Short mmCIF file of C-alpha atoms in Angstrom, two decimals:
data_model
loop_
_atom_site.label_atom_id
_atom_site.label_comp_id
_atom_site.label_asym_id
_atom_site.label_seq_id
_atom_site.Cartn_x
_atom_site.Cartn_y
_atom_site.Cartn_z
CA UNK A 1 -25.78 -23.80 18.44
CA UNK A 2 -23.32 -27.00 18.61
CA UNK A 3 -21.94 -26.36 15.29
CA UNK A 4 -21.25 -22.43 16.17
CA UNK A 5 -19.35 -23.50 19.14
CA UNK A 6 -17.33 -26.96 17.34
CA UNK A 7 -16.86 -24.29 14.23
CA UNK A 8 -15.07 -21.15 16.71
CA UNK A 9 -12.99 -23.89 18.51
CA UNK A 10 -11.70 -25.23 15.47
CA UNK A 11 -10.54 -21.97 14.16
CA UNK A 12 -9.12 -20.88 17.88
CA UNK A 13 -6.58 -24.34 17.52
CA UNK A 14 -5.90 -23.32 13.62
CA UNK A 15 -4.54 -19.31 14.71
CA UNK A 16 -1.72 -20.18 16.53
CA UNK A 17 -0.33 -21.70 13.28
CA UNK A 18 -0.71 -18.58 11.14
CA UNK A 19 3.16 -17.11 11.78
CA UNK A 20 3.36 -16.77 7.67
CA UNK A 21 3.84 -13.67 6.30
CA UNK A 22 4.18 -12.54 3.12
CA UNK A 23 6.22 -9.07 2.78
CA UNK A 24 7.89 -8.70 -0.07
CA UNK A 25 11.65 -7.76 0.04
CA UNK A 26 14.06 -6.25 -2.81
CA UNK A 27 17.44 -6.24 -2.61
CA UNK A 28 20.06 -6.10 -5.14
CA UNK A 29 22.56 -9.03 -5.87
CA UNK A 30 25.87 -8.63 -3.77
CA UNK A 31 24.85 -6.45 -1.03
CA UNK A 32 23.01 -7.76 1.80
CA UNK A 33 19.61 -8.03 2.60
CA UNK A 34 17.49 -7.92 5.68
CA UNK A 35 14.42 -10.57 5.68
CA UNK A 36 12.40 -9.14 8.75
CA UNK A 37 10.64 -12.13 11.11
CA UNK A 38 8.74 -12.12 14.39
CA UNK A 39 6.45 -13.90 16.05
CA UNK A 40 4.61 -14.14 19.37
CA UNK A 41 6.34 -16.25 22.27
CA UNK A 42 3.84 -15.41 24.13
CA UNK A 43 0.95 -16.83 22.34
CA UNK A 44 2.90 -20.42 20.65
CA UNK A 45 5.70 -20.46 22.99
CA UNK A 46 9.72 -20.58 21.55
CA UNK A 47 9.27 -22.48 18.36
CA UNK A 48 12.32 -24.02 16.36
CA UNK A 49 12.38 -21.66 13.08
CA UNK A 50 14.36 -21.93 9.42
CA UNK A 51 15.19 -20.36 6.61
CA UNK A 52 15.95 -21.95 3.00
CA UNK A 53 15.87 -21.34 -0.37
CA UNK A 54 12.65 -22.35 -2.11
CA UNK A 55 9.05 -23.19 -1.18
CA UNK A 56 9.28 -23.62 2.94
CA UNK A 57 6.86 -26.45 4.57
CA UNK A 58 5.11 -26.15 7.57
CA UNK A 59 7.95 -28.49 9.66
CA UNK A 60 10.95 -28.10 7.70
CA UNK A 61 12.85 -25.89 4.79
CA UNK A 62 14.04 -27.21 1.39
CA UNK A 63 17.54 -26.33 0.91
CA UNK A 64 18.19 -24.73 4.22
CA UNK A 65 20.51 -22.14 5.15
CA UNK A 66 20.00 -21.36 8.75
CA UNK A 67 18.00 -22.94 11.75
CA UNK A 68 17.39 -22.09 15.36
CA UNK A 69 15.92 -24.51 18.07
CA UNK A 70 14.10 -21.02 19.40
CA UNK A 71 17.23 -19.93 21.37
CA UNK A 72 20.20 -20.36 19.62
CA UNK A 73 21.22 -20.68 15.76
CA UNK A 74 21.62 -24.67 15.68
CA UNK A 75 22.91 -24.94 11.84
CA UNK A 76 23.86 -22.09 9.39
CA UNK A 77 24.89 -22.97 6.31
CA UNK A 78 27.68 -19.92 5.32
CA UNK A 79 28.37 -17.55 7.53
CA UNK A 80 26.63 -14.66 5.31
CA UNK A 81 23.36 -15.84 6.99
CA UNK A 82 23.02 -14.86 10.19
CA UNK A 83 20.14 -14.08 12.69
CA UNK A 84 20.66 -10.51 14.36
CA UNK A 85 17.91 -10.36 16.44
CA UNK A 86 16.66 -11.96 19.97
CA UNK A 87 15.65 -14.91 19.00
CA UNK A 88 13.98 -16.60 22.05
CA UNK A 89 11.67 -13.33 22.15
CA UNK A 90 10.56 -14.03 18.30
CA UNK A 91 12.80 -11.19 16.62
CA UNK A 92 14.31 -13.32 14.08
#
């Protein structure tokens, strides 16, 4: 019965980490495209977020072009990336 109960609370602490998703999005070269994002403040709280071109770690993007600090936009690299939703509600 102990390893039922250490095996459930390990994977309770491991959901609240699972904000990937994996939609795919087409667009077409010159026109712009809308990446949709949102997560649950109410379950992991207003999290710091970015965006970047390549493969994304857990803590940090590779060649980023925008941030947040989970209220505001804190770094954008051009000003054709912009978030357009409410951020500290998770609608990025």
């Amino acid at each position: 019965m102990n390893q039922i109960q250490v095996f459930i609370s390990g994977l309770i602490l491991l959901l609240p980490g699972a904000v990937e998703s994996h939609t795919a999005v087409q667009g077409l070269a010159g026109h712009p495209v809308t990446l949709p994002c949102i997560y649950s403040t109410h379950l992991g709280g207003i999290v710091p977020m970015c965006w970047g071109l390549g493969e994304c770690r857990h803590s940090y993007c590779i060649r980023s072009l925008i941030w947040t600090n989970g209220y505001t936009v804190t770094h954008q690299r051009n000003s054709r990336y912009q978030l357009k939703g409410n951020i500290s509600e998770g609608n990025v």
